[in-house]
Coordinates of C-alpha atoms and ligand atoms in Angstrom, one line a residue:
M1160 CA -11.1 89.9 102.7
H1161 CA -14.9 88.8 102.8
N1162 CA -13.9 85.2 103.5
I1163 CA -15.8 84.4 106.7
D1164 CA -13.6 82.0 108.9
I1165 CA -13.6 80.9 112.7
D1166 CA -11.9 84.0 113.6
L1167 CA -13.8 86.5 112.0
V1168 CA -16.8 85.0 113.6
E1169 CA -15.2 84.8 116.9
M1170 CA -13.8 88.6 116.6
T1171 CA -17.6 89.4 115.3
L1172 CA -18.8 88.2 119.0
D1173 CA -16.1 90.2 120.6
V1174 CA -17.2 92.9 118.9
M1175 CA -20.8 92.9 119.5
K1176 CA -20.2 92.3 123.3
Y1177 CA -18.2 95.3 123.6
A1178 CA -20.8 97.4 121.8
I1179 CA -23.5 95.9 124.0
N1180 CA -21.3 96.3 127.4
R1181 CA -20.4 99.7 126.4
I1182 CA -23.9 101.3 125.6
T1183 CA -25.3 99.3 128.7
N1184 CA -22.3 101.2 131.0
V1185 CA -24.1 104.5 132.4
S1186 CA -21.0 105.5 134.0
P1187 CA -17.7 104.7 132.0
D1188 CA -14.6 105.5 133.6
L1189 CA -13.2 108.9 132.8
G1190 CA -10.2 108.2 130.7
K1191 CA -7.5 110.1 130.5
P1192 CA -5.3 111.6 127.5
M1193 CA -1.6 110.4 127.4
K1194 CA 1.2 111.2 125.4
E1195 CA 1.9 109.9 121.8
E1196 CA 5.3 108.2 122.9
E1197 CA 3.2 106.6 125.8
L1198 CA 0.5 105.4 123.4
K1199 CA 3.3 103.9 120.8
A1200 CA 4.3 102.2 123.7
L1201 CA 1.2 100.4 124.3
A1202 CA 0.4 99.8 120.9
G1203 CA 4.0 98.7 119.6
E1204 CA 3.8 98.0 116.0
T1205 CA 0.1 97.7 114.4
I1206 CA 0.4 98.3 110.8
T1207 CA 3.0 95.6 109.5
A1208 CA 3.1 93.9 106.4
D1209 CA 1.2 90.5 107.3
G1210 CA -1.0 92.3 110.0
I1211 CA -1.0 91.7 113.8
G1212 CA -4.6 90.0 113.3
G1213 CA -8.2 91.3 114.1
E1214 CA -8.0 89.7 118.0
K1215 CA -4.9 91.2 119.0
A1216 CA -5.8 94.3 117.7
F1217 CA -9.2 94.9 119.2
H1218 CA -7.9 93.8 122.4
L1219 CA -5.3 96.9 122.3
F1220 CA -8.3 99.1 121.6
R1221 CA -10.5 97.7 124.3
D1222 CA -8.0 97.1 126.8
K1223 CA -5.4 99.8 126.7
L1224 CA -6.1 102.9 123.8
V1225 CA -10.0 103.5 124.7
K1226 CA -8.6 104.2 128.2
A1227 CA -6.9 107.5 126.6
T1228 CA -10.3 108.6 125.8
I1229 CA -13.1 110.1 127.7
P1230 CA -16.5 108.5 127.1
I1231 CA -18.8 112.1 126.4
D1232 CA -21.5 110.5 127.6
H1233 CA -20.5 110.3 131.2
P1234 CA -23.6 111.3 133.3
R1235 CA -20.9 113.8 135.2
H1236 CA -19.0 115.2 132.1
L1237 CA -20.9 118.6 132.0
A1238 CA -17.5 120.5 130.1
F1239 CA -18.0 121.9 126.2
V1240 CA -20.9 120.4 125.1
P1241 CA -21.1 116.8 125.8
A1242 CA -23.1 114.3 124.1
A1243 CA -25.7 111.1 125.1
P1244 CA -26.6 109.1 122.0
T1245 CA -29.4 106.6 122.6
R1246 CA -28.8 103.1 122.7
A1247 CA -30.9 102.9 119.5
A1248 CA -29.3 105.5 118.1
I1249 CA -26.1 103.8 118.1
M1250 CA -27.4 100.4 117.6
F1251 CA -28.4 101.8 114.6
D1252 CA -24.9 103.7 114.1
L1253 CA -23.8 100.2 113.4
V1254 CA -26.6 99.0 110.8
T1255 CA -26.2 101.9 108.9
S1256 CA -22.2 100.8 108.8
A1257 CA -23.1 97.5 107.8
S1258 CA -25.5 98.1 105.3
S1259 CA -23.0 100.1 102.9
I1260 CA -24.8 102.5 101.5
H1261 CA -23.7 105.6 99.6
G1262 CA -26.0 108.3 100.9
A1263 CA -24.9 110.9 97.9
F1264 CA -27.5 110.0 95.6
W1265 CA -31.1 108.3 95.7
L1266 CA -29.9 106.2 93.2
E1267 CA -28.2 104.4 95.2
G1268 CA -29.8 105.5 98.5
A1269 CA -33.2 106.0 98.5
G1270 CA -34.3 103.6 101.1
G1271 CA -32.2 105.4 103.3
I1272 CA -32.3 108.6 102.3
F1273 CA -36.3 108.5 102.2
L1274 CA -35.8 107.7 105.9
E1275 CA -32.9 110.5 106.7
N1276 CA -35.6 112.8 105.1
E1277 CA -38.6 111.7 107.3
A1278 CA -36.4 112.7 110.6
M1279 CA -35.2 115.9 108.9
K1280 CA -39.1 117.0 108.4
W1281 CA -39.9 116.5 112.0
L1282 CA -36.3 118.9 112.6
V1283 CA -37.9 121.3 109.9
S1284 CA -41.2 121.3 111.6
L1285 CA -39.8 122.6 115.0
T1286 CA -38.5 125.7 113.3
G1287 CA -42.0 127.0 111.9
M1288 CA -40.2 127.5 108.6
P1289 CA -43.1 127.4 105.9
E1290 CA -43.8 124.5 102.8
G1291 CA -40.5 123.9 100.8
A1292 CA -38.3 124.6 103.1
H1293 CA -36.2 121.4 103.9
G1294 CA -32.5 120.4 104.9
V1295 CA -29.8 118.0 104.8
F1296 CA -27.6 116.2 107.2
T1297 CA -24.0 116.9 107.4
S1298 CA -20.8 116.0 109.5
G1299 CA -21.7 119.0 111.9
G1300 CA -22.3 122.5 112.6
T1301 CA -19.4 123.4 110.9
A1302 CA -20.4 122.1 107.8
A1303 CA -23.8 122.7 108.0
N1304 CA -22.4 126.7 108.8
L1305 CA -20.2 126.5 105.4
S1306 CA -23.1 124.7 103.4
A1307 CA -25.3 127.5 104.3
M1308 CA -22.9 130.6 103.9
V1309 CA -21.6 129.5 100.7
T1310 CA -25.1 129.2 99.8
A1311 CA -25.7 132.7 100.8
R1312 CA -22.9 134.0 98.7
E1313 CA -23.5 132.5 95.8
K1314 CA -27.0 133.9 95.6
W1315 CA -25.4 137.6 96.7
R1316 CA -23.1 136.9 93.5
K1317 CA -25.5 136.2 91.2
E1318 CA -27.5 139.1 92.1
R1319 CA -24.8 140.9 91.8
S1320 CA -24.1 139.4 88.2
N1321 CA -20.8 137.5 89.9
E1322 CA -18.8 140.3 90.7
M1323 CA -15.9 138.9 92.3
E1324 CA -15.8 140.9 95.6
R1325 CA -15.1 139.7 99.1
G1326 CA -18.1 139.6 101.1
I1327 CA -19.4 140.4 104.5
V1328 CA -20.9 138.9 107.2
I1329 CA -22.0 140.6 110.4
T1330 CA -22.5 138.0 113.7
S1331 CA -22.2 138.9 117.3
S1332 CA -19.4 138.4 119.6
G1333 CA -20.6 135.3 121.2
A1334 CA -21.4 133.3 117.8
H1335 CA -19.3 130.2 117.3
S1336 CA -15.7 129.7 116.4
S1337 CA -17.0 128.1 113.0
I1338 CA -18.5 131.2 112.1
K1339 CA -15.3 132.9 111.9
A1340 CA -13.5 129.7 110.2
M1341 CA -16.0 129.0 107.6
A1342 CA -15.4 133.0 106.7
K1343 CA -12.2 132.2 105.9
V1344 CA -12.8 129.4 103.8
I1345 CA -15.2 131.4 101.8
D1346 CA -13.1 134.4 101.6
A1347 CA -15.0 136.6 103.6
D1348 CA -14.6 139.3 106.3
V1349 CA -16.7 138.7 109.6
M1350 CA -17.5 142.0 111.4
L1351 CA -18.8 141.6 114.9
V1352 CA -21.4 143.1 117.2
E1353 CA -20.0 143.5 120.7
T1354 CA -22.6 142.1 123.1
E1355 CA -22.4 140.4 126.1
D1356 CA -25.8 139.4 126.2
Q1357 CA -28.0 138.9 122.9
M1358 CA -27.0 140.4 119.7
T1359 CA -30.8 142.9 119.1
G1360 CA -31.9 143.9 115.9
E1361 CA -31.1 148.0 116.6
M1362 CA -27.9 146.4 117.8
L1363 CA -27.6 145.1 114.1
Q1364 CA -29.3 148.2 112.8
A1365 CA -26.4 150.2 114.4
R1366 CA -23.8 148.1 113.1
I1367 CA -25.0 148.3 109.6
A1368 CA -24.9 152.3 110.0
E1369 CA -21.5 152.4 110.9
L1370 CA -20.4 150.5 107.4
D1371 CA -19.2 152.7 104.7
T1372 CA -20.7 153.0 101.4
D1373 CA -18.3 149.9 100.2
Q1374 CA -18.6 147.8 103.0
R1375 CA -22.1 148.2 102.8
R1376 CA -21.8 146.8 99.2
R1377 CA -19.9 143.9 100.4
L1378 CA -22.3 142.9 103.5
F1379 CA -24.4 139.7 102.4
A1380 CA -25.4 138.0 105.2
V1381 CA -26.2 137.8 109.0
V1382 CA -25.7 135.1 111.6
G1383 CA -27.6 135.1 114.4
T1384 CA -26.9 132.7 117.4
G1385 CA -29.8 130.2 118.7
G1386 CA -27.9 129.6 122.2
T1387 CA -24.4 130.7 122.1
T1388 CA -22.4 127.4 123.1
N1389 CA -20.7 129.2 126.0
A1390 CA -24.0 130.8 127.7
G1391 CA -27.3 129.5 126.0
I1392 CA -28.1 132.9 125.0
I1393 CA -30.2 133.4 122.3
D1394 CA -30.1 136.2 120.1
D1395 CA -33.1 138.6 119.3
L1396 CA -34.3 136.3 115.8
Q1397 CA -37.2 138.3 115.3
G1398 CA -35.8 141.5 115.7
I1399 CA -32.8 140.6 113.4
A1400 CA -35.2 139.0 111.1
R1401 CA -36.8 142.3 110.4
I1402 CA -33.8 143.9 109.7
C1403 CA -32.2 141.0 107.0
K1404 CA -35.6 141.3 105.3
K1405 CA -35.3 145.4 105.1
E1406 CA -31.9 145.7 104.0
N1407 CA -32.1 142.3 101.7
L1408 CA -29.5 140.6 103.6
W1409 CA -29.4 136.4 104.0
F1410 CA -30.3 135.5 107.8
H1411 CA -28.7 132.4 109.1
V1412 CA -29.3 130.9 112.4
D1413 CA -26.5 128.8 114.1
A1414 CA -28.8 126.7 116.5
A1415 CA -26.0 123.6 116.7
Y1416 CA -26.0 123.5 119.9
G1417 CA -29.6 125.0 121.1
G1418 CA -31.6 124.4 118.3
A1419 CA -32.7 120.7 119.8
A1420 CA -34.5 122.9 122.5
L1421 CA -37.5 124.2 119.7
V1422 CA -38.8 120.9 121.1
A1423 CA -39.0 122.2 124.5
D1424 CA -42.2 124.3 125.3
S1425 CA -40.4 125.7 127.6
A1426 CA -37.6 127.2 125.9
R1427 CA -39.8 127.6 122.4
H1428 CA -41.2 131.4 122.9
L1429 CA -37.2 132.2 122.8
F1430 CA -36.9 131.4 119.1
N1431 CA -39.6 133.4 117.7
G1432 CA -38.3 134.8 114.7
I1433 CA -36.0 131.8 113.5
E1434 CA -38.9 130.5 111.4
E1435 CA -38.0 133.9 109.3
A1436 CA -34.4 132.6 108.9
N1437 CA -33.0 131.4 105.1
S1438 CA -30.9 128.9 106.8
I1439 CA -30.6 127.1 110.0
T1440 CA -27.8 124.9 111.7
I1441 CA -29.1 122.3 114.3
D1442 CA -26.5 119.3 115.5
P1443 CA -28.3 116.1 116.4
H1444 CA -24.8 115.1 118.0
K1445 CA -25.3 117.7 120.5
W1446 CA -28.5 117.9 121.9
L1447 CA -30.5 115.6 120.0
F1448 CA -29.0 112.6 121.4
S1449 CA -27.4 111.2 117.8
P1450 CA -24.1 109.6 117.4
Y1451 CA -20.7 111.4 116.1
D1452 CA -21.2 112.7 113.9
C1453 CA -24.6 114.2 112.9
G1454 CA -25.6 118.1 111.8
A1455 CA -28.0 119.6 110.1
V1456 CA -28.5 122.5 107.4
I1457 CA -31.9 123.3 106.6
Y1458 CA -32.8 125.9 104.2
R1459 CA -36.1 127.8 103.4
N1460 CA -35.4 128.0 99.4
M1461 CA -33.6 124.3 98.4
E1462 CA -33.2 125.6 95.0
L1463 CA -30.6 128.3 96.0
A1464 CA -28.4 125.8 98.2
K1465 CA -28.9 123.2 95.0
S1466 CA -27.7 126.0 92.7
A1467 CA -24.8 126.3 94.9
H1468 CA -23.6 123.2 95.5
A1469 CA -24.7 120.6 93.1
Q1470 CA -21.3 118.9 91.3
E1471 CA -21.0 118.2 88.1
G1472 CA -19.1 115.4 86.3
S1473 CA -19.8 113.3 83.6
Y1474 CA -19.3 110.3 85.8
L1475 CA -21.7 111.7 88.6
D1476 CA -24.4 112.2 85.7
I1477 CA -27.0 109.7 87.3
F1478 CA -29.8 108.3 85.0
Y1479 CA -32.1 105.2 85.5
D1480 CA -35.5 106.3 85.4
E1481 CA -37.6 109.0 86.4
G1482 CA -38.3 107.7 89.9
A1483 CA -34.6 107.2 90.3
N1484 CA -33.4 111.0 90.1
G1485 CA -35.2 111.9 93.4
F1486 CA -33.5 114.0 96.3
N1487 CA -29.8 113.8 95.7
P1488 CA -28.5 114.9 99.5
A1489 CA -25.0 115.6 97.5
D1490 CA -26.7 119.0 95.9
Y1491 CA -27.6 120.6 99.5
Q1492 CA -23.9 120.9 101.0
I1493 CA -20.4 120.7 100.7
Q1494 CA -19.9 116.7 100.8
L1495 CA -20.5 114.3 98.1
T1496 CA -19.9 110.8 99.2
R1497 CA -22.1 110.6 102.7
R1498 CA -22.8 108.3 105.3
L1499 CA -26.5 108.2 105.7
R1500 CA -25.7 110.0 109.0
G1501 CA -29.4 110.7 110.2
L1502 CA -30.3 107.3 109.9
P1503 CA -29.4 106.8 113.8
L1504 CA -31.5 109.6 114.4
W1505 CA -34.4 108.4 112.4
F1506 CA -34.1 105.2 114.1
S1507 CA -34.3 106.2 117.6
L1508 CA -37.1 109.2 117.0
A1509 CA -39.1 106.1 115.6
T1510 CA -37.9 103.9 118.3
H1511 CA -38.8 106.4 121.2
G1512 CA -41.6 108.9 119.7
T1513 CA -40.7 112.2 119.6
K1514 CA -42.5 113.2 122.9
K1515 CA -39.4 111.3 124.7
Y1516 CA -37.5 113.7 123.0
R1517 CA -39.5 116.5 124.2
W1518 CA -39.0 115.3 127.5
A1519 CA -35.5 114.4 127.1
V1520 CA -34.4 118.3 126.0
E1521 CA -36.6 119.7 129.1
R1522 CA -34.7 117.4 131.1
G1523 CA -31.4 119.2 130.2
I1524 CA -32.9 122.4 130.8
S1525 CA -34.4 121.4 134.1
L1526 CA -31.0 120.0 135.2
A1527 CA -29.4 123.6 134.5
L1528 CA -32.2 125.2 136.7
L1529 CA -32.0 122.9 139.5
A1530 CA -28.0 123.4 139.4
G1531 CA -28.4 127.3 139.5
R1532 CA -30.9 126.7 142.7
L1533 CA -28.2 124.2 144.4
I1534 CA -25.2 127.2 143.5
E1535 CA -27.4 129.4 144.9
E1536 CA -27.9 127.5 148.2
H1537 CA -24.4 127.0 148.2
P1538 CA -22.3 129.7 150.6
E1539 CA -19.3 130.2 148.5
L1540 CA -20.7 130.3 145.0
E1541 CA -22.4 132.5 142.8
L1542 CA -24.2 132.7 139.6
V1543 CA -22.6 134.6 137.0
R1544 CA -26.0 135.1 135.1
E1545 CA -29.1 133.1 135.0
P1546 CA -29.1 129.6 133.4
A1547 CA -29.8 129.8 129.8
L1548 CA -31.3 126.5 127.9
S1549 CA -29.1 123.8 129.6
C1550 CA -26.0 126.0 130.3
V1551 CA -24.8 127.7 133.6
L1552 CA -22.0 129.8 134.6
F1553 CA -21.2 130.3 138.0
R1554 CA -18.2 131.3 140.2
R1555 CA -16.6 130.1 143.4
R1556 CA -15.6 133.1 145.5
G1557 CA -12.3 134.0 145.4
W1558 CA -11.1 131.6 143.4
T1559 CA -8.2 132.4 140.5
P1560 CA -7.7 131.1 137.2
E1561 CA -5.4 128.5 138.6
D1562 CA -7.8 127.0 141.0
Y1563 CA -10.0 126.4 138.2
K1564 CA -7.9 124.4 136.5
M1565 CA -6.8 122.2 139.6
W1566 CA -10.3 122.2 140.1
T1567 CA -11.0 120.1 136.5
Y1568 CA -7.7 118.3 136.9
R1569 CA -8.6 116.8 140.5
N1570 CA -12.3 116.0 139.5
H1571 CA -10.7 114.6 136.2
K1572 CA -7.7 112.7 137.9
A1573 CA -10.0 111.1 140.5
N1574 CA -12.5 109.8 138.1
I1575 CA -15.3 112.1 139.5
A1576 CA -16.1 114.3 136.7
L1577 CA -15.2 116.6 133.9
V1578 CA -15.9 120.0 134.5
A1579 CA -14.3 122.8 132.8
P1580 CA -14.0 126.6 133.3
T1581 CA -14.4 128.9 131.0
K1582 CA -14.2 132.6 130.5
W1583 CA -17.0 135.2 130.6
K1584 CA -16.7 139.0 129.9
S1585 CA -18.7 141.4 131.9
Q1586 CA -18.5 145.0 131.5
G1587 CA -15.5 144.8 129.4
E1588 CA -13.6 142.4 131.4
S1589 CA -12.8 139.1 131.1
Q1590 CA -13.3 136.5 133.9
T1591 CA -12.5 132.6 134.5
V1592 CA -15.8 131.0 135.7
A1593 CA -17.2 127.5 135.9
R1594 CA -19.7 126.4 133.5
F1595 CA -22.2 123.5 133.4
C1596 CA -23.6 121.9 129.9
F1597 CA -26.4 119.2 130.6
I1598 CA -27.1 117.1 127.6
N1599 CA -27.4 113.9 129.2
P1600 CA -31.2 113.0 130.4
D1601 CA -29.5 110.5 133.2
T1602 CA -27.7 113.3 135.1
T1603 CA -28.9 113.6 138.3
E1604 CA -29.3 116.0 141.4
E1605 CA -26.9 113.7 143.2
D1606 CA -24.2 113.8 140.5
I1607 CA -24.3 118.2 140.7
R1608 CA -24.2 118.1 144.4
M1609 CA -21.5 115.7 144.6
I1610 CA -19.5 118.0 142.2
L1611 CA -20.3 121.3 143.8
N1612 CA -19.1 119.5 146.5
T1613 CA -15.9 119.5 145.3
M1614 CA -15.8 123.6 145.3
D1615 CA -16.2 123.5 149.4
Ligands
PLP1711 C1 -20.8 123.1 118.4 C2 -21.3 124.3 117.3 C3 -20.7 124.6 116.1 C4 -19.7 123.4 115.5 O1 -20.6 122.4 115.2 P1 -19.8 120.7 115.1 O2 -20.7 119.7 115.1 O3 -18.8 121.0 116.2 O4 -18.8 121.4 113.9 C5 -21.6 125.6 115.6 N1 -21.7 126.7 116.1 C6 -22.4 126.3 117.3 C7 -23.2 127.6 118.1 C8 -21.8 125.5 118.1 O5 -22.4 125.1 119.7

């Protein structure tokens, strides 16, 4: 498979040319999903006994199949949580792949893991957590949340001499779906603090007071959100931290989307209290301009994570010399073999400097404020709530849920934008509203106006 022949050289040039074209194309066409049968008709048989050849396979992807995907970095892709990896980060993603490094153990990955750790130290420094706090890059926020929850649960069980009881986690109704999903994985129950805005310490205290004795005994963790995915709402982290301390509960902050705003002077104060957390999730692949996939879990006490996650096996017994037994990323999260997925972030940070990151995140926040002003000026539009972080929720007067859906389809089909409605609960009533989430610093005022004009 490693014979260098002319075909391979040609294909390498083709692939490099594609990669360079793609990352310099700042407004790629918004592709559209197709039915599986349609894709099959386009692709034909690709997995054959003799292979169809790299050139044919690559052209199939480049000219046909990639058109059935939506570029997440398009400046008018404002649906869900988009992404905008830097060119430096993407280029280094290629370098990371080409370098074939096993990222689980220091023994094999020392040079790369060291650099991942440099990027991680910067992330940790944003949180204000004390000396000793550190983290590890994961496949995303879901894996980071799971890793943190397993650590919390193991600590709780140990303290209760391994009693095999189902745990309970309290979080808010605005928490990300992965909290409930990962609670299933660890077989814990989730109890919600129902709130349309932030979860406060008082609300948490009141929810705990409602638990019966058995439930209170099973309660082991609270998950606060550092920027809800839907609306950018940050819980009262200080208030929650205080209650967690008093009640001896693990405090996890899920800041997968919003955590990037720790770097922004205009938003940093909203996260006060995050430094008290036992663990934090931040996704560099959301608002820190890393390519998929890259999440991060940060722990106040790394030893607790290690005792929850370190895997044992005779074939995993790495011995070499003292120096080779350094930091093993496999010990702190759920995955063993792993890509050095923090390296693209490291390279991009090293290339651009942290000030550029501050600027780029502030840019997302100002775009949200700008969109808010333009919405207020528009005769048919109104804000549902003030923009928070880089999220804007707004309504078009008179529109039904069907109208919002058609708006999404129309804009997508016309290659104008990918914008999508969401649900917003106000005074107990769930409504369909429009939503923007800004990540890409290249989005312009013109882009926002262009989209708002489609709502006249
Ligand atoms: C996106 C998100 C997640 C899930 O992260 P993935 O990287 O998609 O696994 C978890 N929590 C919050 C708050 C998020 O915004």
